[in-house]
Short mmCIF file of C-alpha atoms and ligand atoms in Angstrom, two decimals:
data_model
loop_
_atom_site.label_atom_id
_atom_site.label_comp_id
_atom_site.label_asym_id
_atom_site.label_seq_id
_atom_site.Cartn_x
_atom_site.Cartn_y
_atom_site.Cartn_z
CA UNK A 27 59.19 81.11 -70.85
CA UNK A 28 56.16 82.39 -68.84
CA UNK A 29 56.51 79.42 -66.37
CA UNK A 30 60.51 80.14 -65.85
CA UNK A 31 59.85 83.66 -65.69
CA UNK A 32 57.20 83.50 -62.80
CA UNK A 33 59.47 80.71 -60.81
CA UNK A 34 62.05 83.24 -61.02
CA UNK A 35 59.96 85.85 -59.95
CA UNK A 36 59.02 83.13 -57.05
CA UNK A 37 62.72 83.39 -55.91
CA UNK A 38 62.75 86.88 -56.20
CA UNK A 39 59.94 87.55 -53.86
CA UNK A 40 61.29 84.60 -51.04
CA UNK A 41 64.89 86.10 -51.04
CA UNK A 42 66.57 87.94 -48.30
CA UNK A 43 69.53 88.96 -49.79
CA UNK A 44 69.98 89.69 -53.58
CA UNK A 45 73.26 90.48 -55.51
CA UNK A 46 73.27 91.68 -59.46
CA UNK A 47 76.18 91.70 -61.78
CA UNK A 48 75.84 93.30 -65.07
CA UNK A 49 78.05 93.09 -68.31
CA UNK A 50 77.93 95.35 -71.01
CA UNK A 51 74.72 93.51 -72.37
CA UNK A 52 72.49 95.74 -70.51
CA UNK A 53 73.47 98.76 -71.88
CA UNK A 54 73.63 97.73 -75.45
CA UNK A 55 69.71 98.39 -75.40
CA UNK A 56 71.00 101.92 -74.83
CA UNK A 57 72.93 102.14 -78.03
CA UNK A 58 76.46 101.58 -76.21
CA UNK A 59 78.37 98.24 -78.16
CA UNK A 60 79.30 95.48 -76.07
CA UNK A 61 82.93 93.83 -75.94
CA UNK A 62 82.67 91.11 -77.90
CA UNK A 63 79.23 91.76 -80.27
CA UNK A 64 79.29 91.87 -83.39
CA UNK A 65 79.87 95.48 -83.72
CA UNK A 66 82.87 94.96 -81.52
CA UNK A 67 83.22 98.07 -80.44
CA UNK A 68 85.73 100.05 -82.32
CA UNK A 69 87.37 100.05 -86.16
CA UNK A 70 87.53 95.93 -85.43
CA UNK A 71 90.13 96.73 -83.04
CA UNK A 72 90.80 94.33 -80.18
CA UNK A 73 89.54 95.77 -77.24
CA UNK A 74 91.52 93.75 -75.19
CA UNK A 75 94.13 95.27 -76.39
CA UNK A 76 93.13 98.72 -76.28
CA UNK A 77 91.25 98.41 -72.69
CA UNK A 78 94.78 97.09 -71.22
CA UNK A 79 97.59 98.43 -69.65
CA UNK A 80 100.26 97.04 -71.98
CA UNK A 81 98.09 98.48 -74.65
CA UNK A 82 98.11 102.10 -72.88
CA UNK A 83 101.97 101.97 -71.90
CA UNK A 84 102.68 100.92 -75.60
CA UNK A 85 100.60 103.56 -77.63
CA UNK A 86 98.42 105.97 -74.88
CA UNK A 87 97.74 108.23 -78.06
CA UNK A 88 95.72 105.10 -79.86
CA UNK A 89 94.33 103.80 -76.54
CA UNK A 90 93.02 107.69 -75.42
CA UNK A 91 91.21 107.73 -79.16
CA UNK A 92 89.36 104.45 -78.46
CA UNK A 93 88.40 106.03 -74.69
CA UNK A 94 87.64 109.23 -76.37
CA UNK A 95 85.31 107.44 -79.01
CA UNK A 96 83.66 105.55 -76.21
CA UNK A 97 83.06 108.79 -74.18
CA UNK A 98 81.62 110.44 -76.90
CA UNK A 99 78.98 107.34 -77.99
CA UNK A 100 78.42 106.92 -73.85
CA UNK A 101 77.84 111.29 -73.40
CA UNK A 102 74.90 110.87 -76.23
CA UNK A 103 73.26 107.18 -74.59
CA UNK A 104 71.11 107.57 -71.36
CA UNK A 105 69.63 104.10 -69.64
CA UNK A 106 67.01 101.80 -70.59
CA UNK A 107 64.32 99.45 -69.17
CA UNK A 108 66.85 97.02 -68.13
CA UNK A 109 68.76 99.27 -65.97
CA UNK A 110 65.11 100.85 -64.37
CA UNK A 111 63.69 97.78 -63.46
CA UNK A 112 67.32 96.72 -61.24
CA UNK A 113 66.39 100.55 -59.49
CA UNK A 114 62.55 99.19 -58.73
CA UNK A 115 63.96 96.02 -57.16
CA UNK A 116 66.94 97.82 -54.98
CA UNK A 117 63.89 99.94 -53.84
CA UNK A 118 61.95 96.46 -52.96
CA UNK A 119 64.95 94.44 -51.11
CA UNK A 120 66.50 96.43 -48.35
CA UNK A 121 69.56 93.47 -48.67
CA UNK A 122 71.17 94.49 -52.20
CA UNK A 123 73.76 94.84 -53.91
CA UNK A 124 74.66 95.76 -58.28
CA UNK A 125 77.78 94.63 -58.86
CA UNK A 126 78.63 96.44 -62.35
CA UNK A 127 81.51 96.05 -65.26
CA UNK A 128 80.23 98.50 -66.84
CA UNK A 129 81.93 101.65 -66.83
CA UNK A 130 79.38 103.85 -68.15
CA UNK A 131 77.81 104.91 -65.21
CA UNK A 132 74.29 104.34 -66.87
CA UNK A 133 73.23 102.45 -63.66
CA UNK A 134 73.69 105.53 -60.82
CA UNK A 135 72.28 107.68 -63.94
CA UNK A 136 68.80 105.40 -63.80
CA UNK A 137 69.13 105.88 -60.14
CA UNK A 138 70.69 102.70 -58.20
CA UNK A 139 72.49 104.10 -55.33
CA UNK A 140 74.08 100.03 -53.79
CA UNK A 141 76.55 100.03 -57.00
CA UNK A 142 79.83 98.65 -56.75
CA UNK A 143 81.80 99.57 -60.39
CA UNK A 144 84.33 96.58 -60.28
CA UNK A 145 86.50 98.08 -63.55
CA UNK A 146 85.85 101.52 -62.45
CA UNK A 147 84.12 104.33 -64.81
CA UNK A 148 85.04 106.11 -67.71
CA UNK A 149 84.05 109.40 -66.94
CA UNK A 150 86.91 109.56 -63.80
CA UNK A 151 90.47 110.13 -64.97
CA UNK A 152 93.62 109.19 -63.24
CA UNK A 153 97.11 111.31 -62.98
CA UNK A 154 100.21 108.57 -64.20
CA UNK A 155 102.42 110.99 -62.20
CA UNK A 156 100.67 112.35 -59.06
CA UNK A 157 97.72 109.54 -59.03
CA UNK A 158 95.36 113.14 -58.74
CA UNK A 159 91.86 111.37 -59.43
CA UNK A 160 88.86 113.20 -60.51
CA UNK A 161 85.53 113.30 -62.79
CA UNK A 162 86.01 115.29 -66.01
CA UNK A 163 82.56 114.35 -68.30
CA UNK A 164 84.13 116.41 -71.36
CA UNK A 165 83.56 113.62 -74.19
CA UNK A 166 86.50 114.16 -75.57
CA UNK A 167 89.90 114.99 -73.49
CA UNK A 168 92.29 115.14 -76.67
CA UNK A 169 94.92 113.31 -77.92
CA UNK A 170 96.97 113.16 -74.42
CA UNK A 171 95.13 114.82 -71.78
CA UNK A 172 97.38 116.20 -69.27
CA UNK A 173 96.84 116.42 -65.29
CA UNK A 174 96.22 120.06 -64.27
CA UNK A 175 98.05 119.85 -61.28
CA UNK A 176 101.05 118.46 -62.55
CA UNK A 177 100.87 118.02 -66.27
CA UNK A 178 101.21 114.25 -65.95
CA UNK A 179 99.62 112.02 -68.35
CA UNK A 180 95.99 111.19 -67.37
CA UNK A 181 94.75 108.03 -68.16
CA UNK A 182 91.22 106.80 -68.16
CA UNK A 183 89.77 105.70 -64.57
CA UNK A 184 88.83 102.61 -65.47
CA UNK A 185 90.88 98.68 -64.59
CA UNK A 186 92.52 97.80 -67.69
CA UNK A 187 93.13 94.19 -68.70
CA UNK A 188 96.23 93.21 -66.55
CA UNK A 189 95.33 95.09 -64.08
CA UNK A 190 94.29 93.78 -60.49
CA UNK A 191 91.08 95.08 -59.21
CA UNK A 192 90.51 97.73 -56.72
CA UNK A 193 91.15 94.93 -53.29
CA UNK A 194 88.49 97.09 -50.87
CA UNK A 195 86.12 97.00 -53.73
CA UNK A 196 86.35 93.58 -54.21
CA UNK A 197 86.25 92.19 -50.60
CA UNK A 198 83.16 94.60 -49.87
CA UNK A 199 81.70 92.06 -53.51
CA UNK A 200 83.03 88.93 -51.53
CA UNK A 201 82.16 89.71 -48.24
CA UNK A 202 78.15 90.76 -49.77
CA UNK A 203 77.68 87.34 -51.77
CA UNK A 204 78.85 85.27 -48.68
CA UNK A 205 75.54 85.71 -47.54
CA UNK A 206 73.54 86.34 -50.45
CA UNK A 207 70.61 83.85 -51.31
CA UNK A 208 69.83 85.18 -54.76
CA UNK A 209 72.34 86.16 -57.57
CA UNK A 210 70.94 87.92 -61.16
CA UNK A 211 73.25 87.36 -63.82
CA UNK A 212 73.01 89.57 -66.31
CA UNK A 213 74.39 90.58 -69.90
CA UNK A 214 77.65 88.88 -69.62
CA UNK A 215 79.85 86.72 -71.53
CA UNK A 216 81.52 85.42 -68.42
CA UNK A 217 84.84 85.47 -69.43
CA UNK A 218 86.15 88.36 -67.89
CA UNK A 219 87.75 87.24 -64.30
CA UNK A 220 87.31 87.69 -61.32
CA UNK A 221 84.02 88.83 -62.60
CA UNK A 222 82.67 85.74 -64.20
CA UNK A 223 83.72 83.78 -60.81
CA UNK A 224 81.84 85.60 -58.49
CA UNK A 225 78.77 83.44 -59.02
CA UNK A 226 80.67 80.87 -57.51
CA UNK A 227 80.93 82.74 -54.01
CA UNK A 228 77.02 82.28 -53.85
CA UNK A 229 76.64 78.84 -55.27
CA UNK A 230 79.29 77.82 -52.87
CA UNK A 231 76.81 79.10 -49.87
CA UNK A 232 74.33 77.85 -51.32
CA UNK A 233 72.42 80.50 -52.96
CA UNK A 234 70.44 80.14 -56.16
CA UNK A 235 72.23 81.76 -59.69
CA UNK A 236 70.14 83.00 -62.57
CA UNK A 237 71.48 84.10 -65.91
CA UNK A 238 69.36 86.34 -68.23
CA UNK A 239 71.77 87.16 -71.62
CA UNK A 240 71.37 86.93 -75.11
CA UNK A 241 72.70 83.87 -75.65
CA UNK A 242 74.05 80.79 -73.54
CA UNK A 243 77.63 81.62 -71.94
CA UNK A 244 80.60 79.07 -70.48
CA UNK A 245 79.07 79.95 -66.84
CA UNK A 246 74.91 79.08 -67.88
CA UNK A 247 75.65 75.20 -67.20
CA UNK A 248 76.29 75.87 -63.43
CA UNK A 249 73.11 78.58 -63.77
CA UNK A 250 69.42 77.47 -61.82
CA UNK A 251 67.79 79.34 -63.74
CA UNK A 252 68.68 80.80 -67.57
CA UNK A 253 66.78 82.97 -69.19
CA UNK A 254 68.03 83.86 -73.15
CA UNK A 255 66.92 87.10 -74.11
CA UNK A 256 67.21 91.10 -74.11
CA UNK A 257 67.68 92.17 -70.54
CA UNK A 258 65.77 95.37 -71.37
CA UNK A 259 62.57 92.93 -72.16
CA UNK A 260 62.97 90.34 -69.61
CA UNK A 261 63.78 92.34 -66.37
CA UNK A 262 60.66 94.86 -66.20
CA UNK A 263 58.21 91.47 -66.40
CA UNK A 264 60.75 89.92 -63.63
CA UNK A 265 60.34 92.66 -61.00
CA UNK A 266 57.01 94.85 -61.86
CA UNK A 267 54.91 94.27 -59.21
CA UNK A 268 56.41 92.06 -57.16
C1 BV8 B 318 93.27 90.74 -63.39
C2 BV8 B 318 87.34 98.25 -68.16
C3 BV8 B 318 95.20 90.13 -62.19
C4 BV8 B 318 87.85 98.84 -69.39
C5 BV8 B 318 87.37 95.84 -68.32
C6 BV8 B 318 96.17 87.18 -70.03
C7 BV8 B 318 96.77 88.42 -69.95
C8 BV8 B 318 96.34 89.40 -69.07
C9 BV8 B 318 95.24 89.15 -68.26
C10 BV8 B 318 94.64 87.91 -68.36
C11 BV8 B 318 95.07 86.93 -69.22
N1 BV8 B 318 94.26 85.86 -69.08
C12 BV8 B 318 93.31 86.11 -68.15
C13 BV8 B 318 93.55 87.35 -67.70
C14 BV8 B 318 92.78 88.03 -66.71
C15 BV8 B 318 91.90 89.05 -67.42
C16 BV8 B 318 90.79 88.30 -68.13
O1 BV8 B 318 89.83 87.93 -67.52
N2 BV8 B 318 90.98 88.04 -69.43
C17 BV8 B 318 90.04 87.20 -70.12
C18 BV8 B 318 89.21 88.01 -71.06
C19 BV8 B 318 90.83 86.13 -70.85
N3 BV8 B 318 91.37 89.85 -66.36
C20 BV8 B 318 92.05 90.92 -65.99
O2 BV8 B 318 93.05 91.35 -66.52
C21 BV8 B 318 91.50 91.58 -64.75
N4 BV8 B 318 92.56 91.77 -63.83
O3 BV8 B 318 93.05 89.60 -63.65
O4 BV8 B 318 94.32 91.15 -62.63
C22 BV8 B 318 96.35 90.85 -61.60
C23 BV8 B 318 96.59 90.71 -60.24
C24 BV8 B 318 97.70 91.34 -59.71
C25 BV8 B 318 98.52 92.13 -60.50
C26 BV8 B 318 98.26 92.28 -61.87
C27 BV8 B 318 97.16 91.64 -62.44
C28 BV8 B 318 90.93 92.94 -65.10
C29 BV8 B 318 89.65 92.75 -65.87
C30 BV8 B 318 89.00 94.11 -66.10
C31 BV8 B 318 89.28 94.56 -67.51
N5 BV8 B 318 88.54 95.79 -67.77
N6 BV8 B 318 86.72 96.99 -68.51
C32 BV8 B 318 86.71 99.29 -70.26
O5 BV8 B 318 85.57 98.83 -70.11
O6 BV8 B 318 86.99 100.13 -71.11
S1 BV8 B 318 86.59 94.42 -68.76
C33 BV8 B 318 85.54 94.66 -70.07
O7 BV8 B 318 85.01 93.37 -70.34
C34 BV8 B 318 84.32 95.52 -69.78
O8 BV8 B 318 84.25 96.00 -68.45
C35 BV8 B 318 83.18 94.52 -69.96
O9 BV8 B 318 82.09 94.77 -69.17
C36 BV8 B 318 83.88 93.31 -69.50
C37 BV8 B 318 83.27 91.98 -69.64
O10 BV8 B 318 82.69 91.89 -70.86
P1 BV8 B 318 81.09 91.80 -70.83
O11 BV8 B 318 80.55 92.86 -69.94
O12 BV8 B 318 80.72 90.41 -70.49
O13 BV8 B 318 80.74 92.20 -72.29
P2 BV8 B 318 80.75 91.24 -73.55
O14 BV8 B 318 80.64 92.09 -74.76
O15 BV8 B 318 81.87 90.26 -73.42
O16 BV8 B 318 79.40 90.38 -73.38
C38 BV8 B 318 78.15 91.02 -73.48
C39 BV8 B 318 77.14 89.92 -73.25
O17 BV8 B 318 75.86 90.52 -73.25
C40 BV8 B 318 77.15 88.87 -74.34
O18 BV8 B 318 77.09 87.59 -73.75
C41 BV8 B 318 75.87 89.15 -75.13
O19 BV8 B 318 75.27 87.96 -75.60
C42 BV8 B 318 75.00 89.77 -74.09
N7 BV8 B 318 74.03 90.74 -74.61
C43 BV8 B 318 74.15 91.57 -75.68
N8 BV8 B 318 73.03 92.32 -75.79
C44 BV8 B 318 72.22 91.96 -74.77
C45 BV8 B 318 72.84 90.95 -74.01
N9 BV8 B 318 72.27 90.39 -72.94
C46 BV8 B 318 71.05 90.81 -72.60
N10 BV8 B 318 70.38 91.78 -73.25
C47 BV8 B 318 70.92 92.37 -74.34
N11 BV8 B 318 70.23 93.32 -74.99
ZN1 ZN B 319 99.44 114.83 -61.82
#
C-alpha cells in the first residue's frame, strides 16, 4: 500500500490538471448511508425507486418522506477528513475541478469552492408548477410542501433517476476532463451513468484514472491506479504535504 500510495502521490505532484468525482462513499464517514450499502438507506426501500421521477409522479407523499428523512440525517452530519483533504489539494492545483453526486452539499460545507453537483442538492427545492427554485435548509418540509409563490407542489432539487442531467453542467464536466491529466475516483459504485463514464473522457486523452473505494467496482479494471479503502483514511496521507 505505502508504495501505491506514494506513486500516486508522484502523479499528484507532476499533474497539471486534476478532476475529482465523488459518490456517496465519502460521506458515509460522516454518518450519511450510501445507495447501495448495506444500510441501504431507508426502511429497505429501493432508492431507485424513491430517488426517481416515476417514483415522485406515482406517490410524491412517500418519495417527500424518504427526502425528508434524508434531510433530517444530512442537517445533523457535517464533513470529514475525506472531504478536507480534496479542499487542501484544490488549494494546491490552480487547474481543478470536484465533480460531485452527492447531494449533500458536505463538500462547499468543508470549503471546496470548483464543485460541480451533477444530481443537484437536496437542500434546493423546485416549484412543479412555476419551476420557482430556491434553498429552504428546514429538515423537514412536510408531507407535500407547497411553493409560496404559487402553491405548486415543490419537489426536491435534486436529478432523479430518469431524469437527464442539467446539459450546461455537464458540458462545463466534459469540456474540464478533455484536458485533464489526472482523474481521482472516489467512493463510487460506478453504476450510476453518465457519472460512472466520465472516466472515460480522460482515459480517452490520455490522462491517468485512480480509484480509491471500499471495495473493487465494474469501472477499477480500466483504473491505473486502485486503491481499496476508506476515503476518509486514504486521502489526507495522499495530499498532506505535497
Ligand atoms: C439519465 C440524486 C437519461 C437523487 C441520483 C432504466 C430506467 C431509468 C434510467 C436508467 C435505466 N437504466 C439506466 C438508466 C440511467 C440511470 C442509471 O444510471 N441507472 C443505473 C443505476 C442502472 N441514470 C439516470 O437516470 C440519470 N439520467 O440517464 O437520463 C435521460 C435523457 C433524456 C431524457 C430523460 C432521461 C440520472 C442519474 C442521477 C440519479 N440521481 N441522485 C438523490 O441522491 O437523492 S444518483 C444516486 O446514485 C446518488 O447521487 C449517488 O451518489 C449516486 C451513485 O451512487 P454512488 O454515489 O456510487 O453510491 P453507492 O452507494 O452506489 O456507492 C458508494 C460506494 O462507496 C460503494 O462502492 C462503496 O463501496 C463505497 N464506500 C462506502 N464507504 C466508503 C466507500 N468508499 C470509500 N470510503 C468509504 N468510507
Ligand atoms: Zn410555484
Amino acid at each position: 500500500m505505502r508504495e501505491l500510495i506514494e506513486k500516486v502521490r508522484e502523479q499528484i505532484r507532476q499533474a497539471k490538471q486534476i478532476a475529482v468525482l465523488t459518490g456517496a462513499g465519502i460521506s458515509a464517514e460522516s454518518g450519511v448511508p450510501t445507495f447501495r450499502g448495506a444500510d441501504g438507506l431507508w426502511r429497505n426501500k429501493d432508492p431507485m425507486k424513491l430517488a426517481s421521477i416515476q417514483g415522485f409522479l406515482e406517490n410524491p407523499k412517500e418519495v417527500w418522506e424518504f427526502y425528508n428523512w434524508r434531510r433530517e440525517v444530512i442537517a445533523k452530519v457535517t464533513y470529514n477528513k475525506g472531504h478536507k483533504a480534496l479542499v487542501e489539494l484544490e488549494k494546491k492545483k490552480e487547474n481543478f475541478l470536484l465533480i460531485t453526486q452527492n447531494v449533500d452539499g458536505l463538500h462547499s460545507l468543508a470549503g471546496s469552492k470548483k464543485v460541480l453537483e451533477i444530481h443537484g442538492n437536496i437542500w434546493w427545492v423546485k416549484c412543479t408548477k412555476c419551476y420557482y427554485k430556491y434553498e429552504d435548509r428546514t429538515p423537514n418540509l412536510g408531507e407535500l410542501p407547497t411553493c409560496p409563490k404559487c402553491g405548486g407542489l415543490l419537489r426536491p432539487g435534486v436529478v432523479f433517476f430518469g431524469e437527464p442531467l442539467d446539459s450546461d453542467i455537464l458540458d462545463k464536466c466534459c469540456n474540464f476532463l478533455k484536458h485533464t491529466d489526472l482523474m481521482l475516483i472516489i467512493g463510487t459504485s460506478s453504476v450510476v451513468e453518465p457519472a460512472a463514464s466520465l472516466g472515460f473522457i480522460v482515459k480517452k486523452a490520455g490522462g491517468v484514472l485512480v480509484e480509491i473505494n471500499l471495495e473493487p467496482t465494474p469501472n477499477t479494471k480500466f483504473m491505473d491506479y486502485a486503491i481499496h479503502g476508506k476515503a476518509g483514511e486514504i486521502l489526507p496521507g495522499l495530499i498532506e504535504g505535497l
